[in-house]
Amino acid sequence: MLTEPTPKNDLIFRIAGDGGEGVISCGDFIAAACARSGLEIYTFKTFPAEVRGGYAMYQIRVSSKPLFNQGDTFDIFCALNSEAYEINRVRLLPGTALIYDNSFSPDIPDGILAYPIPMTKASKALGFKKAKNMVALGAISELFDISAEALKGVLCDKFKAKGDKVLQANLDAFDKGVECATALEKNSELQLPAGEEAKDVIMLSGNEAIGLGALIGGLNFFSAYPITPASEIARYLAIHLPKTGGTLIQAEDEIASISQAIGASFAGKKAMTATSGPGIALMSEMLGFAFMSETPVVVVDVQRGGPSTGLPTKHEQSDLLAAVYGSHGDAMRVVLSVENVADCIHMTVDAMNLAETYQSPVLLLSESSLAFSSQTIPTPDPDLIEVVQRKRWDGEGEYQRYEQTADFISPMADPGTPCALHMATGLEHKADGRPSFTSASHEEMTAKRFDKLKTLPDNFRAIEIDGDADAQADIGIITWGSSIGVAREAIARLRDEGLDVKGLYPKLIWPMQVEQFENFAATCKKVLVVEVNYQGQLAQLIRSQTSLDPVSHTIFGGMPFTPANIEAKVRELL
Amino acid sequence: MNSAPMKPKDYQSGIHPVWCAGCGNYGALAGVYRALSELNIDPANLVNISGIGCSSRMPYFLKAFKMHTLHGRAGPVATGVQLARPDLNVLVTGGDGDGFSIGGGHMPHLGRTNVNLTYILMDNHIYGLTKGQVSPTSRREMKGYTTPYGGIEEPMRPLLYMLTYGATYVGQAFAGDAKMCAELIKGGLEHRGMAYIHILSQCPSFNKMDTADYFKSIIKEIPQTHDVNNLRKAMRLIYKFAEKKKEPVGLLYQSQRPTLDEIMADLVQQAGGSKDYDIRKIIDLSRP
């Protein structure tokens, strides 16, 4: 029974419980059903670093409008056990709906819409204790108007491989949940909005999207070593890369994985590896070699909390300085960062294109929160995505691997090419690859290696400005990675209040598009740099490369920013 | 390239070796030239990968596609080359420190995955390029640059190591015997799988203990009757020789099993893999 007819078009569900209680699958089903109903999805998960047990949380933000982040808090909370309830109790604001397993009796704060559901009891009565999450799912479906038909469709697809018996048991538990919730009074605001029909979307995680981007970009060779939170990239490619005739190998360590990728690239293939911070640390010498020998290679770094083993499953944007500077000697590389799942596809292609074009290592920085965030995005059309091949020798004249050219990029020649025998080397060398340790050679070749990347900041697409590029603003926010999505919402809300705030969202981090930073800052009274790391790593880079002296605002608690946090900081500065 | 048979000198790059006079690596290099010539391998289809060290300079002196990489990393780089281009001949050249100290973590995986490449390890029982520190194969009693009171560690056993980890072609030669070097290298290049060729290669500048004469005094040819297809017998032979302080020279072991690239090719075939595969089919799998 509805009390009012105005549903809010932005609902955030949070499901929490023990790792083994089916939190993740329950969340996946809600996300898939909502996406099938034509709604936009942005999910956010945390799970324990331990293999079994421990607290797991899955949050699903749903709207008919585009979504840019996981949101400030949640509107609907489903607790599968009392520990999960206690962890979240302090975050329960008045008006929040609470669905909980009635096998425990929570101390519920005032103003909460409480829905006790016999999850444990009902699933036991059905003789299928593992279906506790399905009872919860049925109740959630009924209480918040998630199409039961769409959910059942998802369950059928998910469980059909496990046989009719398993499927039916899950459907029965789901129906039981619906039944338990039917008599309960619903809240009219907390009803799922109507979706738009027939949207051409796909829904996938950041890690899967990086794998897909690599396939679109023409990946031939992938090598990686298992590491949280990057392993799903290898998993996705292990399934799909062989279909396109590519090769995937799990190497003995991260040094071997980047070495194999560099070997495959030398042999003429598009090659990539994916890791997290600890792997980047191990790869730093090979990144220098790729730069020195001018070998294209893409390295994905799905950042997690560091340093050392740090917080392996938590969110942090703290590998920026390592990505930019982590090598000995005068070395350079291209560093890109991704904002969302769509970027994970398109910027992986960018990374591959840039590696091939500039014969350089390219690091693509993703983040733990994105790695596991499922988002609905427009279905990409591979025909509309530009894929670049490296400059190859045309067979004219005498081949020299490090020949000086107008753009400082020397044509490559695959092994097997007649008359193109050559040496690619990490020793300082002459144009023909012979070692040379003279001042002249080192000066000339160092300049060549740096000069070829000098045009990149101008050649790469312009940095997105959120707001009118020429208009004056009181505060200009610069941020990177997934924090961009949070800033978008914060800025939109502040603007709605009439405040003059704009944003600058760089995706090419290194080499820096300095002029565009300067131009942006010239239109802002104050510049604020927002990022999830202790040191203010982007702020440091900006100070070192530009004339800006921005205010640095950082958090470093293993969680992403919320729009409210950024809004509060802006208000403080005004 | 040219259809005329290639002579050993046709494989010389034109860059003269930087090695000291009397260095064992000259013998190994002569063996490489001779083996390539006997197989008439087109330099365009030859890739030589190395790490860092005196012997890792070999690619500069050879006509081929070459990559001079990082200390210890020649093995995985060569693995990448081989998997990317299984049609090429892949040769790895390096030393004892490069292969068994800094790169020691990679060696087991070259063997167990049976990468189709030929690894020539020139073992001089010393770090020559850094002027005389003990290496993982130095004898215990060796006094080195950083071991003025004598060595501390026992030497490792490269042949047993590679046999244990699954190399499918294992042999040893003395650098002074360029003919045997050439024979083993030729066999290694012809072998499908991970071929490991250990060359006892003296360092006249920094290893005054394990000289050419010393190596000559300890080597002993593997008897004709040795069964090269029997792993247990190959290992026993090494132990038996060691009891008499002898090092076996010749081919110790050879067997056949699928190589990493063959397994990969099967996998691609099973997946119905093709360069023309429509990626849209993969994209469609992500529809909610």
XYZ file of C-alpha atoms in Angstrom, chain A residues 209-498:
290
model
C 35.975 -3.594 -19.377
C 39.763 -3.329 -19.456
C 39.856 -6.847 -20.887
C 37.233 -5.923 -23.468
C 39.071 -2.713 -24.344
C 42.224 -4.722 -24.903
C 40.390 -7.057 -27.298
C 38.981 -4.100 -29.206
C 42.433 -2.507 -29.286
C 43.822 -5.587 -31.022
C 45.655 -7.267 -28.162
C 47.716 -10.288 -29.245
C 49.615 -11.142 -26.087
C 48.845 -10.881 -22.390
C 50.927 -12.055 -19.470
C 50.214 -11.448 -15.805
C 50.780 -12.727 -12.283
C 47.794 -13.126 -9.940
C 47.131 -10.101 -7.725
C 44.125 -8.491 -6.095
C 42.392 -6.429 -7.426
C 43.636 -6.994 -10.995
C 43.178 -10.740 -11.495
C 39.759 -10.462 -13.171
C 41.434 -8.798 -16.144
C 43.487 -11.953 -16.664
C 40.392 -14.095 -16.055
C 38.352 -12.205 -18.655
C 41.151 -12.391 -21.199
C 41.844 -16.051 -20.408
C 38.286 -16.760 -21.550
C 38.160 -14.452 -24.548
C 41.673 -13.770 -25.870
C 42.095 -17.275 -27.362
C 38.926 -16.671 -29.403
C 40.701 -13.879 -31.244
C 43.795 -16.028 -31.718
C 45.755 -14.279 -28.966
C 48.062 -15.745 -26.363
C 47.702 -15.478 -22.601
C 50.146 -16.735 -20.050
C 50.306 -16.595 -16.272
C 53.932 -15.823 -15.524
C 56.002 -16.808 -12.483
C 56.086 -13.218 -11.192
C 55.408 -9.655 -12.296
C 58.940 -9.164 -13.596
C 58.471 -12.155 -15.872
C 55.044 -10.989 -16.980
C 56.238 -7.575 -18.178
C 59.364 -9.210 -19.659
C 57.239 -11.630 -21.667
C 55.034 -8.774 -22.846
C 58.093 -6.820 -23.964
C 59.461 -9.887 -25.771
C 56.149 -10.357 -27.585
C 56.093 -6.673 -28.495
C 59.648 -6.894 -29.868
C 58.350 -9.788 -31.955
C 55.721 -7.464 -33.433
C 52.658 -8.132 -31.301
C 50.461 -5.856 -29.226
C 51.259 -6.815 -25.671
C 49.970 -5.951 -22.235
C 50.222 -6.922 -18.588
C 48.003 -6.035 -15.634
C 48.876 -5.785 -11.976
C 48.476 -3.698 -8.834
C 50.903 -1.534 -6.855
C 53.257 -4.288 -5.655
C 53.609 -5.487 -9.236
C 54.361 -1.974 -10.468
C 57.176 -1.785 -7.928
C 58.639 -5.023 -9.313
C 58.226 -3.902 -12.901
C 59.955 -0.567 -12.547
C 63.300 -1.747 -13.970
C 61.592 -3.300 -17.000
C 59.578 -0.113 -17.540
C 62.894 1.695 -17.810
C 64.098 -0.925 -20.278
C 60.957 -0.515 -22.403
C 61.611 3.235 -22.480
C 65.323 2.835 -23.285
C 64.799 0.156 -25.938
C 61.701 2.014 -27.256
C 59.461 -1.030 -27.058
C 55.673 -0.536 -26.893
C 54.029 -2.125 -23.857
C 50.869 -1.453 -21.858
C 50.847 -1.960 -18.097
C 47.541 -1.737 -16.250
C 47.789 -0.867 -12.560
C 44.562 -1.497 -10.673
C 45.502 0.497 -7.595
C 44.797 -0.691 -4.063
C 45.739 0.589 -0.627
C 49.507 0.607 -0.143
C 52.416 0.666 0.464
C 53.670 -2.909 0.760
C 50.797 -5.386 1.079
C 48.736 -2.511 2.473
C 44.969 -2.880 2.093
C 44.723 -5.365 -0.757
C 40.983 -5.027 -1.364
C 40.512 -1.368 -0.557
C 40.325 1.791 -2.609
C 43.213 4.226 -2.946
C 44.684 6.453 -5.674
C 48.207 6.260 -4.351
C 50.306 4.789 -7.173
C 50.415 8.012 -9.151
C 53.965 9.024 -8.265
C 55.219 5.461 -8.706
C 53.539 5.343 -12.111
C 55.029 8.639 -13.204
C 58.482 8.417 -11.680
C 59.092 4.770 -10.766
C 62.270 4.065 -12.673
C 65.967 4.813 -12.385
C 67.786 7.142 -14.721
C 66.223 9.742 -16.986
C 63.154 7.767 -17.915
C 59.710 8.684 -19.102
C 56.451 6.924 -19.724
C 52.853 7.746 -20.558
C 50.388 7.550 -17.669
C 46.625 7.474 -18.228
C 43.851 7.173 -15.667
C 40.265 6.001 -15.948
C 37.162 7.549 -14.444
C 34.578 4.833 -14.947
C 33.790 1.555 -16.670
C 33.289 3.185 -20.075
C 36.789 4.663 -19.753
C 38.136 1.225 -18.888
C 37.163 0.150 -22.401
C 38.052 3.244 -24.375
C 41.195 4.245 -22.528
C 42.633 0.748 -22.713
C 42.406 1.224 -26.472
C 44.012 4.665 -26.025
C 46.805 3.095 -23.977
C 47.495 0.512 -26.673
C 47.350 3.125 -29.420
C 49.757 5.410 -27.572
C 52.176 2.575 -26.793
C 52.284 1.601 -30.457
C 52.483 5.184 -31.709
C 55.169 6.413 -29.352
C 56.993 3.074 -28.856
C 56.789 3.703 -25.166
C 55.594 2.014 -22.004
C 52.082 3.216 -21.175
C 50.635 2.811 -17.698
C 46.879 2.761 -17.322
C 45.787 3.517 -13.763
C 42.536 1.962 -12.633
C 41.305 1.601 -9.064
C 40.054 -1.130 -6.789
C 36.587 0.430 -6.500
C 36.252 0.509 -10.295
C 37.670 -2.960 -10.696
C 34.612 -4.434 -8.985
C 32.065 -1.773 -9.874
C 29.494 -2.890 -12.422
C 28.083 -0.100 -14.518
C 25.669 0.089 -17.402
C 27.263 1.731 -20.416
C 26.265 2.216 -24.055
C 27.247 -0.860 -26.076
C 30.538 -0.011 -27.768
C 30.770 -0.351 -31.546
C 34.242 -1.690 -32.373
C 33.958 -0.232 -35.895
C 33.794 3.279 -34.472
C 36.870 2.896 -32.262
C 40.160 3.888 -33.846
C 42.901 1.297 -33.519
C 46.454 2.298 -34.366
C 49.345 0.172 -35.632
C 52.999 0.930 -34.941
C 55.138 2.627 -37.579
C 56.911 -0.165 -39.461
C 59.920 0.056 -41.756
C 59.020 0.512 -45.434
C 62.036 -1.459 -46.683
C 63.710 1.604 -48.213
C 67.397 2.293 -47.632
C 69.412 0.850 -44.796
C 67.478 -0.142 -41.698
C 68.496 1.474 -38.422
C 66.411 0.675 -35.367
C 66.949 4.041 -33.682
C 67.099 6.177 -36.792
C 66.602 9.895 -36.191
C 63.380 11.062 -37.817
C 61.396 14.292 -37.897
C 59.046 13.091 -35.152
C 61.787 11.208 -33.270
C 59.900 7.963 -33.792
C 61.995 5.311 -35.558
C 60.220 2.685 -37.651
C 60.178 -0.801 -36.139
C 60.773 -4.046 -37.997
C 59.412 -7.406 -36.899
C 61.832 -10.311 -36.669
C 61.731 -12.142 -39.965
C 61.738 -8.904 -41.985
C 64.486 -9.246 -44.617
C 67.356 -6.735 -44.372
C 66.124 -5.385 -41.051
C 68.334 -7.302 -38.615
C 68.884 -5.123 -35.585
C 69.603 -4.870 -31.903
C 67.071 -3.483 -29.445
C 68.980 -2.678 -26.312
C 68.975 -1.261 -22.834
C 72.545 -0.072 -23.236
C 72.997 3.463 -24.497
C 73.387 3.135 -28.231
C 73.739 4.770 -31.590
C 71.052 4.955 -34.258
C 71.972 1.453 -35.455
C 71.691 -0.060 -31.978
C 75.440 -0.434 -31.398
C 76.419 0.343 -27.831
C 77.927 3.802 -27.392
C 78.789 5.494 -24.135
C 80.035 8.791 -25.512
C 78.594 12.100 -24.296
C 77.345 12.821 -27.791
C 75.433 9.546 -28.091
C 73.881 9.787 -24.639
C 72.847 13.402 -25.158
C 71.448 12.754 -28.609
C 69.535 9.590 -27.724
C 68.215 10.875 -24.395
C 66.860 13.922 -26.199
C 65.327 11.703 -28.901
C 63.526 9.550 -26.346
C 62.085 12.547 -24.526
C 61.370 14.634 -27.612
C 59.155 12.018 -29.199
C 56.717 12.393 -26.281
C 56.744 16.187 -26.232
C 53.938 16.467 -28.764
C 51.676 14.092 -26.862
C 50.063 16.666 -24.496
C 48.903 18.660 -27.523
C 47.961 15.649 -29.613
C 45.868 13.989 -26.923
C 42.259 15.110 -26.632
C 41.686 18.293 -24.635
C 41.064 17.918 -20.924
C 37.360 17.975 -20.137
C 36.227 21.116 -18.349
C 33.070 20.750 -16.252
C 31.402 24.114 -16.725
C 31.958 27.070 -19.027
C 35.637 27.133 -19.972
C 35.816 30.931 -20.083
C 33.561 31.771 -17.157
C 35.129 32.818 -13.863
C 34.627 30.500 -10.928
C 35.265 30.850 -7.229
C 36.564 27.328 -6.957
C 38.067 25.119 -9.652
C 38.265 21.450 -8.743
C 40.938 19.287 -10.374
C 40.712 15.580 -9.779
C 41.513 12.280 -11.445
C 40.419 8.666 -11.740
C 37.098 7.644 -10.222
C 37.109 10.778 -8.024
C 36.065 12.631 -11.189
C 32.650 10.961 -11.069
C 32.228 12.105 -7.477
C 33.302 15.659 -8.308
C 30.781 15.819 -11.162
C 27.911 15.279 -8.760
C 29.314 17.599 -6.091
C 29.798 20.385 -8.640
C 26.310 19.897 -10.093
C 24.749 20.218 -6.633
C 26.820 23.285 -5.717
C 25.885 24.879 -9.009
C 22.220 24.183 -8.324
C 22.702 26.286 -5.205
C 24.042 29.102 -7.376
